PDB file of C-alpha atoms and ligand atoms in Angstrom:
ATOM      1  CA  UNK P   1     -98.344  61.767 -51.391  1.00 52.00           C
ATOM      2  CA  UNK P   2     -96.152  63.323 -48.648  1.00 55.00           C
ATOM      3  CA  UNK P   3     -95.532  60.298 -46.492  1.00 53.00           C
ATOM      4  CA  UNK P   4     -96.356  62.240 -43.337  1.00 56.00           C
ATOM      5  CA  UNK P   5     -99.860  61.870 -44.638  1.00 60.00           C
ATOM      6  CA  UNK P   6    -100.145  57.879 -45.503  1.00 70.00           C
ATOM      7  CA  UNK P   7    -102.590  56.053 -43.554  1.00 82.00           C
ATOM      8  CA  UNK P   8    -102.293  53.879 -40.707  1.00 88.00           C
ATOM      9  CA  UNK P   9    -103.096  50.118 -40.544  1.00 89.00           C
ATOM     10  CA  UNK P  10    -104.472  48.128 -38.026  1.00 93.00           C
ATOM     11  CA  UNK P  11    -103.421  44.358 -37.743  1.00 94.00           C
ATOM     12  CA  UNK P  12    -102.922  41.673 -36.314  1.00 96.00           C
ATOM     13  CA  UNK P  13    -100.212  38.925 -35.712  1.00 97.00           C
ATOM     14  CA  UNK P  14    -100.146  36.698 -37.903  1.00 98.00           C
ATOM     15  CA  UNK P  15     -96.234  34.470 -37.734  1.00 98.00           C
ATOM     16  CA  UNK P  16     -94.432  35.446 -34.837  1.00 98.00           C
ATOM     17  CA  UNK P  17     -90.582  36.224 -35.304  1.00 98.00           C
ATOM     18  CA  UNK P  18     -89.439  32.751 -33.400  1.00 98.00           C
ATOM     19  CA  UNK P  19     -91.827  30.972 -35.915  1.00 98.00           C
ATOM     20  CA  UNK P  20     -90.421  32.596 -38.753  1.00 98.00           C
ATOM     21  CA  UNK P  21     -86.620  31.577 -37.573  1.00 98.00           C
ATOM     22  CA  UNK P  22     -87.691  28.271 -37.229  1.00 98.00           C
ATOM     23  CA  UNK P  23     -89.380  27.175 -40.913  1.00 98.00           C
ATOM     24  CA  UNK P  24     -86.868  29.767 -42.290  1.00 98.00           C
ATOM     25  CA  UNK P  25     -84.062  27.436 -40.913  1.00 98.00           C
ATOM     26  CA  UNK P  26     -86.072  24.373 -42.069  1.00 98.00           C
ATOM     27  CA  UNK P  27     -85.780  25.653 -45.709  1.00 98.00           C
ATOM     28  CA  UNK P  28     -82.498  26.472 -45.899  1.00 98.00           C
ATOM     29  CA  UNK P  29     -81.988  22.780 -44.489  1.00 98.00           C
ATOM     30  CA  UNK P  30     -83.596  21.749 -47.693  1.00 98.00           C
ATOM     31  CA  UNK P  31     -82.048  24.332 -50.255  1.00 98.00           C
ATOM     32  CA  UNK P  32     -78.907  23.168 -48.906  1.00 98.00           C
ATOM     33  CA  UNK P  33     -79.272  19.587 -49.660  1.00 98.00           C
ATOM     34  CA  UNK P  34     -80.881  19.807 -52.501  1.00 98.00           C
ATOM     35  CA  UNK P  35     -77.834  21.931 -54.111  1.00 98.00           C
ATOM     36  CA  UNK P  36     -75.574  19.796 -53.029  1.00 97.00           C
ATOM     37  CA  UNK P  37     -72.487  19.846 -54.747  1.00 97.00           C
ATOM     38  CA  UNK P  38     -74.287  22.310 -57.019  1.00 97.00           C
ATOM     39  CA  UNK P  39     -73.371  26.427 -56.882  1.00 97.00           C
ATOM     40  CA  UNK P  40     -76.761  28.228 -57.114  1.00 98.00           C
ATOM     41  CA  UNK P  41     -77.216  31.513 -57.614  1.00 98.00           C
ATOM     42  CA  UNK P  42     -79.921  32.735 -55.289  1.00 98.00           C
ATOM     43  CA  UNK P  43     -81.942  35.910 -57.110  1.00 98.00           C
ATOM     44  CA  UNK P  44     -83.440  38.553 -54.473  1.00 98.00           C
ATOM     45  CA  UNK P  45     -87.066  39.992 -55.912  1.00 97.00           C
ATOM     46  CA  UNK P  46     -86.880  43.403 -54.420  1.00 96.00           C
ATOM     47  CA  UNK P  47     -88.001  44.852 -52.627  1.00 95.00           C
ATOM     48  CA  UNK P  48     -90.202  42.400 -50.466  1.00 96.00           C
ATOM     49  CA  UNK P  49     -87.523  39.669 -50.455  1.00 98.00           C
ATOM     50  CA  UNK P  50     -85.114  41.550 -48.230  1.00 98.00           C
ATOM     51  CA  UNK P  51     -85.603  40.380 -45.002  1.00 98.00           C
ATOM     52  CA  UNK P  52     -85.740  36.947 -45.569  1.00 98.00           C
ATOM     53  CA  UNK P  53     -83.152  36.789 -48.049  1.00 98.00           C
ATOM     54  CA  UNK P  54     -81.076  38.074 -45.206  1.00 98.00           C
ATOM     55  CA  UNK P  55     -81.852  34.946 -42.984  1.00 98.00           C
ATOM     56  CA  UNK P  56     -82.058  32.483 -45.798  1.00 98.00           C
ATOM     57  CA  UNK P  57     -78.618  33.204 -46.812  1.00 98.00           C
ATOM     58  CA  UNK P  58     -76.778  32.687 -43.868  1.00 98.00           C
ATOM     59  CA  UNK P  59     -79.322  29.433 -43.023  1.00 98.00           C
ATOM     60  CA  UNK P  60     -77.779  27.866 -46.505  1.00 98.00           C
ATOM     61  CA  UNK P  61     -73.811  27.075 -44.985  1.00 97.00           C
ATOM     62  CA  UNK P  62     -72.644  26.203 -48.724  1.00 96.00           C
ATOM     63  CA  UNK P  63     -71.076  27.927 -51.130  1.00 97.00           C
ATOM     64  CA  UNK P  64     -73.851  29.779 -53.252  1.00 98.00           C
ATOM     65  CA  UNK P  65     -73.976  33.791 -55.435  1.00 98.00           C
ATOM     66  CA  UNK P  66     -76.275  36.773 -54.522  1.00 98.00           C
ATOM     67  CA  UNK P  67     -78.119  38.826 -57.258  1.00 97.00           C
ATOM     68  CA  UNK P  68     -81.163  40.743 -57.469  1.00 97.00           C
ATOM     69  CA  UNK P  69     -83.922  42.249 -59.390  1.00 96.00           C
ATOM     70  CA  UNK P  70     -86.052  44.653 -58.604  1.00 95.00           C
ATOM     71  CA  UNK P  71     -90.129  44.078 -59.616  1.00 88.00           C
ATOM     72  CA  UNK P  72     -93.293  44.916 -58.427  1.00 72.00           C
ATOM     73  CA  UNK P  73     -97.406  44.309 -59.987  1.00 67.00           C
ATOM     74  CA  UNK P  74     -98.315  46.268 -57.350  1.00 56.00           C
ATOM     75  CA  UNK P  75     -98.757  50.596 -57.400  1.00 57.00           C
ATOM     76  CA  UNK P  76     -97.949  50.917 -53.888  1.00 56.00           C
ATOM     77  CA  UNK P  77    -100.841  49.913 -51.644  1.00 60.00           C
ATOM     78  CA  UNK P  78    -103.243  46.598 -51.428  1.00 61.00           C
ATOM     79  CA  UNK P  79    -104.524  46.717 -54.972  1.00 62.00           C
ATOM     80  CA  UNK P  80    -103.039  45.020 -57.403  1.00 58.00           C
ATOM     81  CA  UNK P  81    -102.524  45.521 -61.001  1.00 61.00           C
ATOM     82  CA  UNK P  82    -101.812  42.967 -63.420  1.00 66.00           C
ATOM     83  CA  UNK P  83     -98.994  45.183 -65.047  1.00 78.00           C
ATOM     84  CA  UNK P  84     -95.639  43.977 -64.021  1.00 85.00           C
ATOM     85  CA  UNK P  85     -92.524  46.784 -63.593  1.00 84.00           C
ATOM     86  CA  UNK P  86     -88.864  45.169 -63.732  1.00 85.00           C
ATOM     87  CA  UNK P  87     -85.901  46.875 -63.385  1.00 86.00           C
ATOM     88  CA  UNK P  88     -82.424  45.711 -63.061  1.00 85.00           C
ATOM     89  CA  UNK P  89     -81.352  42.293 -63.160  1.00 88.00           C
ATOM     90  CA  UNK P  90     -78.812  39.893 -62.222  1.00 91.00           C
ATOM     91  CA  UNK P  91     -74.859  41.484 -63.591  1.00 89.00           C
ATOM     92  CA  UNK P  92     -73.575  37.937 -64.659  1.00 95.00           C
ATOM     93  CA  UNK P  93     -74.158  35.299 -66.948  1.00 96.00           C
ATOM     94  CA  UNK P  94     -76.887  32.936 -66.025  1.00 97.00           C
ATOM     95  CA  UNK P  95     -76.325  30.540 -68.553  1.00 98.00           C
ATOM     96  CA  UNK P  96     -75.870  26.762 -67.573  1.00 98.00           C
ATOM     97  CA  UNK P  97     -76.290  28.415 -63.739  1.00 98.00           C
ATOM     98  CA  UNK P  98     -79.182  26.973 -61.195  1.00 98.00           C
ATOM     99  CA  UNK P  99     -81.321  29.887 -59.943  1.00 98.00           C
ATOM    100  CA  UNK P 100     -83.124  30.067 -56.929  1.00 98.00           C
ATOM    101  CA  UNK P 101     -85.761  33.078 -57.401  1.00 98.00           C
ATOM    102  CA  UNK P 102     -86.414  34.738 -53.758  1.00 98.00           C
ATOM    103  CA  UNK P 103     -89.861  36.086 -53.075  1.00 98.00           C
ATOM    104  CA  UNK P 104     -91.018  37.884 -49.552  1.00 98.00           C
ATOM    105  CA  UNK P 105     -94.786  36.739 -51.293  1.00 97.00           C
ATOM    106  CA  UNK P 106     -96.571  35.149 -54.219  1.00 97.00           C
ATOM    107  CA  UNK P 107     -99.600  36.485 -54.407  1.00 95.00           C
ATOM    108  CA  UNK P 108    -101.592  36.574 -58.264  1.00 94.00           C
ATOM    109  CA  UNK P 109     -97.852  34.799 -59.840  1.00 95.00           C
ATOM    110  CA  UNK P 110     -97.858  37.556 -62.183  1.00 94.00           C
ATOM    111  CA  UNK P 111     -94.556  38.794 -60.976  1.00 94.00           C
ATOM    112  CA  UNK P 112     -92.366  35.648 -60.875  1.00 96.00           C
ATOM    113  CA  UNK P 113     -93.611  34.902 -64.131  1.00 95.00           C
ATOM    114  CA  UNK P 114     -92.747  37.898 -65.990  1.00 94.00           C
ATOM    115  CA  UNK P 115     -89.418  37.591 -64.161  1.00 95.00           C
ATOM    116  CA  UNK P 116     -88.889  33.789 -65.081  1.00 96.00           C
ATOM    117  CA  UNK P 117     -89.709  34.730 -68.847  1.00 95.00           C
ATOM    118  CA  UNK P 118     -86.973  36.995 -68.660  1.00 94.00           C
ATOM    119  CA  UNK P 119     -84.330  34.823 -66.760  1.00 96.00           C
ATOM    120  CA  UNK P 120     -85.209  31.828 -69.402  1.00 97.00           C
ATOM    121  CA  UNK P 121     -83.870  33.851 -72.226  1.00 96.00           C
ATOM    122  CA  UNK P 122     -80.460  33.295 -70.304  1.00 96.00           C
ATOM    123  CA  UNK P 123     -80.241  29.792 -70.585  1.00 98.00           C
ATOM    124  CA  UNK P 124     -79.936  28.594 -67.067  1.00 98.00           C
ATOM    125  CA  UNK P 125     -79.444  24.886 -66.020  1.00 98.00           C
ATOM    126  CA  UNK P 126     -82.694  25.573 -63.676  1.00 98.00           C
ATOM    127  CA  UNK P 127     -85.010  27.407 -62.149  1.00 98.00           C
ATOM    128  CA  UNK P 128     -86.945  27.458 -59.202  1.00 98.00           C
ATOM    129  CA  UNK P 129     -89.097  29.545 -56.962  1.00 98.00           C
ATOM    130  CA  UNK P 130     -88.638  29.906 -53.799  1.00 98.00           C
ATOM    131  CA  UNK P 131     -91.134  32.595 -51.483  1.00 98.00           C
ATOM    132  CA  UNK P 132     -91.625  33.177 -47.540  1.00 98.00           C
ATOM    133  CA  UNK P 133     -95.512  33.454 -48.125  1.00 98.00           C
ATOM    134  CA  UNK P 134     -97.901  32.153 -50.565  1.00 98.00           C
ATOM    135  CA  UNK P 135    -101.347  33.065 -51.012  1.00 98.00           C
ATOM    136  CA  UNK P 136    -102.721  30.226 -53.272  1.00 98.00           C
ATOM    137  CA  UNK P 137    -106.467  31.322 -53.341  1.00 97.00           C
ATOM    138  CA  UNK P 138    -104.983  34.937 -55.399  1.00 96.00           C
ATOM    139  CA  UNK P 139    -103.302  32.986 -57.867  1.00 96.00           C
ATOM    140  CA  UNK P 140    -104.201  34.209 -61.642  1.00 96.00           C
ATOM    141  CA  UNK P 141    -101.693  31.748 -63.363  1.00 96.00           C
ATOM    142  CA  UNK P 142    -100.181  28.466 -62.913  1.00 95.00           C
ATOM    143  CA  UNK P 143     -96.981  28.529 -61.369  1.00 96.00           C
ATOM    144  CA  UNK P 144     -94.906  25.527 -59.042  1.00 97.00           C
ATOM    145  CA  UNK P 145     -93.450  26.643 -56.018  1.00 98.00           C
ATOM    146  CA  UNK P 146     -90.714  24.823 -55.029  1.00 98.00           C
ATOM    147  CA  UNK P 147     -89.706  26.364 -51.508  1.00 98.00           C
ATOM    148  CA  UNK P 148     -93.047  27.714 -49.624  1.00 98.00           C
ATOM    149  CA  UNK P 149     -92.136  29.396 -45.839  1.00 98.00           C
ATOM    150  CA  UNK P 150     -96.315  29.761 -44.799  1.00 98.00           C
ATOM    151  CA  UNK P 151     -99.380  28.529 -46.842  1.00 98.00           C
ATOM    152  CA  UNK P 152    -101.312  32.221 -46.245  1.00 97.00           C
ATOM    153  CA  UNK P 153    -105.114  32.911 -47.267  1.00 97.00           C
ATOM    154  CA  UNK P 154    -105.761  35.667 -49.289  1.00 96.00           C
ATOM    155  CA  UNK P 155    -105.444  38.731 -45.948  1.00 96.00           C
ATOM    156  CA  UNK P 156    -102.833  41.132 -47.261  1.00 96.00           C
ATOM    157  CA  UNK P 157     -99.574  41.176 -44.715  1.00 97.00           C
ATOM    158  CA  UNK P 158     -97.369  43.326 -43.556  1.00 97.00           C
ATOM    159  CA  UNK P 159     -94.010  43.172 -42.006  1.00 98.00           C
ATOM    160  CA  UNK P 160     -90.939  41.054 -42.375  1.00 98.00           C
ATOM    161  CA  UNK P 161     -89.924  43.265 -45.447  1.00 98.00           C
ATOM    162  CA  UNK P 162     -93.378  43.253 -47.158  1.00 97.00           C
ATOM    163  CA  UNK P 163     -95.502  46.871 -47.342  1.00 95.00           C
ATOM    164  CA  UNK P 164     -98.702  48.886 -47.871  1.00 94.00           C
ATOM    165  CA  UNK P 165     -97.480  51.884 -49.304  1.00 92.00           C
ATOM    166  CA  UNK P 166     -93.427  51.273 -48.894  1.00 93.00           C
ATOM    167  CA  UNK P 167     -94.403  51.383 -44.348  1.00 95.00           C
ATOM    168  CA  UNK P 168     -93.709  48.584 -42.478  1.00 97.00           C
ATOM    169  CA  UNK P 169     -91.183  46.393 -43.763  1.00 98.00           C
ATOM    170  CA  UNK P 170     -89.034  46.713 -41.013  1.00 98.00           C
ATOM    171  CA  UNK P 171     -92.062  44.998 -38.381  1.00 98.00           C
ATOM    172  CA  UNK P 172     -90.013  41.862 -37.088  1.00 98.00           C
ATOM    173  CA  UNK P 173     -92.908  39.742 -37.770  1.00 98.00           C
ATOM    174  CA  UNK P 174     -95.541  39.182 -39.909  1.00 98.00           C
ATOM    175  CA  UNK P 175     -99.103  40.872 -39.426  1.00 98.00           C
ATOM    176  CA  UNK P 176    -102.021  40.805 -41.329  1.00 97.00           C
ATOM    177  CA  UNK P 177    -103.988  43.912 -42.209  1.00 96.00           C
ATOM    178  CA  UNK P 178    -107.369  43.936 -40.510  1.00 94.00           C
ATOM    179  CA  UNK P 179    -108.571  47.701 -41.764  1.00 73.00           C
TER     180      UNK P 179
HETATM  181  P1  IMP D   1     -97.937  38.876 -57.559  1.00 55.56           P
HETATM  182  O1  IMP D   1     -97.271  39.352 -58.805  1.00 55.56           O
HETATM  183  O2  IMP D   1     -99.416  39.201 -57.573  1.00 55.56           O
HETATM  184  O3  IMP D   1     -97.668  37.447 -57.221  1.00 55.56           O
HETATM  185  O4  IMP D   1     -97.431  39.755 -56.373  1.00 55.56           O
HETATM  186  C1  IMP D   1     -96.224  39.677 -55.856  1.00 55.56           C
HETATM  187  C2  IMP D   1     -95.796  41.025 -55.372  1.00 55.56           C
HETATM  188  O5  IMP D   1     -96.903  41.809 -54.876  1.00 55.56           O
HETATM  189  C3  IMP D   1     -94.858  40.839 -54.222  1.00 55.56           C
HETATM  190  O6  IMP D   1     -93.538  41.005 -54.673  1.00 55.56           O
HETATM  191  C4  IMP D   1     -95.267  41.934 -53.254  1.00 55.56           C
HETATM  192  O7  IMP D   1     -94.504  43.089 -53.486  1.00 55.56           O
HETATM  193  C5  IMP D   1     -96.701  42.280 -53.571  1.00 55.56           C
HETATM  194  N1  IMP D   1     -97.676  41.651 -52.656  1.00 55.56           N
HETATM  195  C6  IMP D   1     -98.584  40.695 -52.954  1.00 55.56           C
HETATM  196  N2  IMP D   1     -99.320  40.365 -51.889  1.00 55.56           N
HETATM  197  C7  IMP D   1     -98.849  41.119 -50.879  1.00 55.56           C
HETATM  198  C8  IMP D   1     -99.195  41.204 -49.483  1.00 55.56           C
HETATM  199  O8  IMP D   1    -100.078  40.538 -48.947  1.00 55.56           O
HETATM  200  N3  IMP D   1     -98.469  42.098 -48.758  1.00 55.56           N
HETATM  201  C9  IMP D   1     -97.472  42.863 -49.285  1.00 55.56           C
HETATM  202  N4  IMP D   1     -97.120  42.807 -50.572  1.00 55.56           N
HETATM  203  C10 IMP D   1     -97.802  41.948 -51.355  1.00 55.56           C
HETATM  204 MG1   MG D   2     -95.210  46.141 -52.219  1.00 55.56          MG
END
């Protein structure tokens, strides 16, 4: 579709930016003492996880590595599929590493648990989850989250580097779609 024709959304507010900052700084508060004395290896799920990454990293004053992977159960707009797409992948070895797997938002768990199948083959000391929003009530399988930002319903949001139809990641704050 030519993206001069994608549809507008209406929303609403949902997390203001200064809220945001603050639990965003609260986690990386935790992360950091938590790793302590350990060298994690946080793992970006793009594209969703790019905005927060960007503040979590630089809320986490230890020393700590940066990779990414890029996956997606979603075909562009609000409905979901259960079909999971991965591309890419971390460049190094994993093995005997802690990894900290970054999420903008968990919705059905379908996603991080394709991804964590994958990562396990590695052989990693660890691995944990952590995501800026999760929607409980859309879960479809079991999954522990071990770093949660907001506790969201089931609205789909926008902003703060997550989409409908690859518009509005750059919104400084998050919304939720009321249309
Ligand atoms: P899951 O596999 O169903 O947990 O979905 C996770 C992926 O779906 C995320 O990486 C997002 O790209 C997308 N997603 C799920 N819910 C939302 C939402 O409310 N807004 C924007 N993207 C979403
Ligand atoms: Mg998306």
């Amino acid at each position: 579709m030519n993206s001069t024709l994608k549809k507008i959304h209406k929303f609403s507010l949902l997390y203001p930016q200064d809220e945001i900052a603050g639990r965003i700084k609260e986690m990386g508060e935790q992360i950091s003492l938590d790793y302590a004395g350990k060298d994690p290896i946080l793992i970006g799920v793009l594209k969703g996880c790019i905005v927060f990454l960007a503040d979590l990293i630089r809320a986490i004053p230890k020393s700590m590595e940066l990779e990414f992977i890029s996956a997606s159960s979603y075909n562009g707009g609000i409905t979901a599929s259960d079909k999971v797409i991965m591309n890419g992948g971390p460049g190094v070895s994993l093995e005997g590493r802690h990894l900290l797997l970054v999420e903008g938002v968990v919705d059905s768990g379908n996603t991080v648990t394709t991804i964590i199948k994958r990562l396990r083959n590695q052989k990693p000391a660890s691995i944990e989850i952590v995501t800026l929003l999760d929607k409980p009530t859309c879960r479809k399988v079991e999954l522990n989250l071990k770093y949660v930002g907001f506790t969201a319903g089931d609205d789909f949001v926008i902003g703060y580097g997550l989409d409908v139809d690859q518009k509005y990641r750059n919104l400084p704050f998050i919304g939720k779609v009321i249309e």
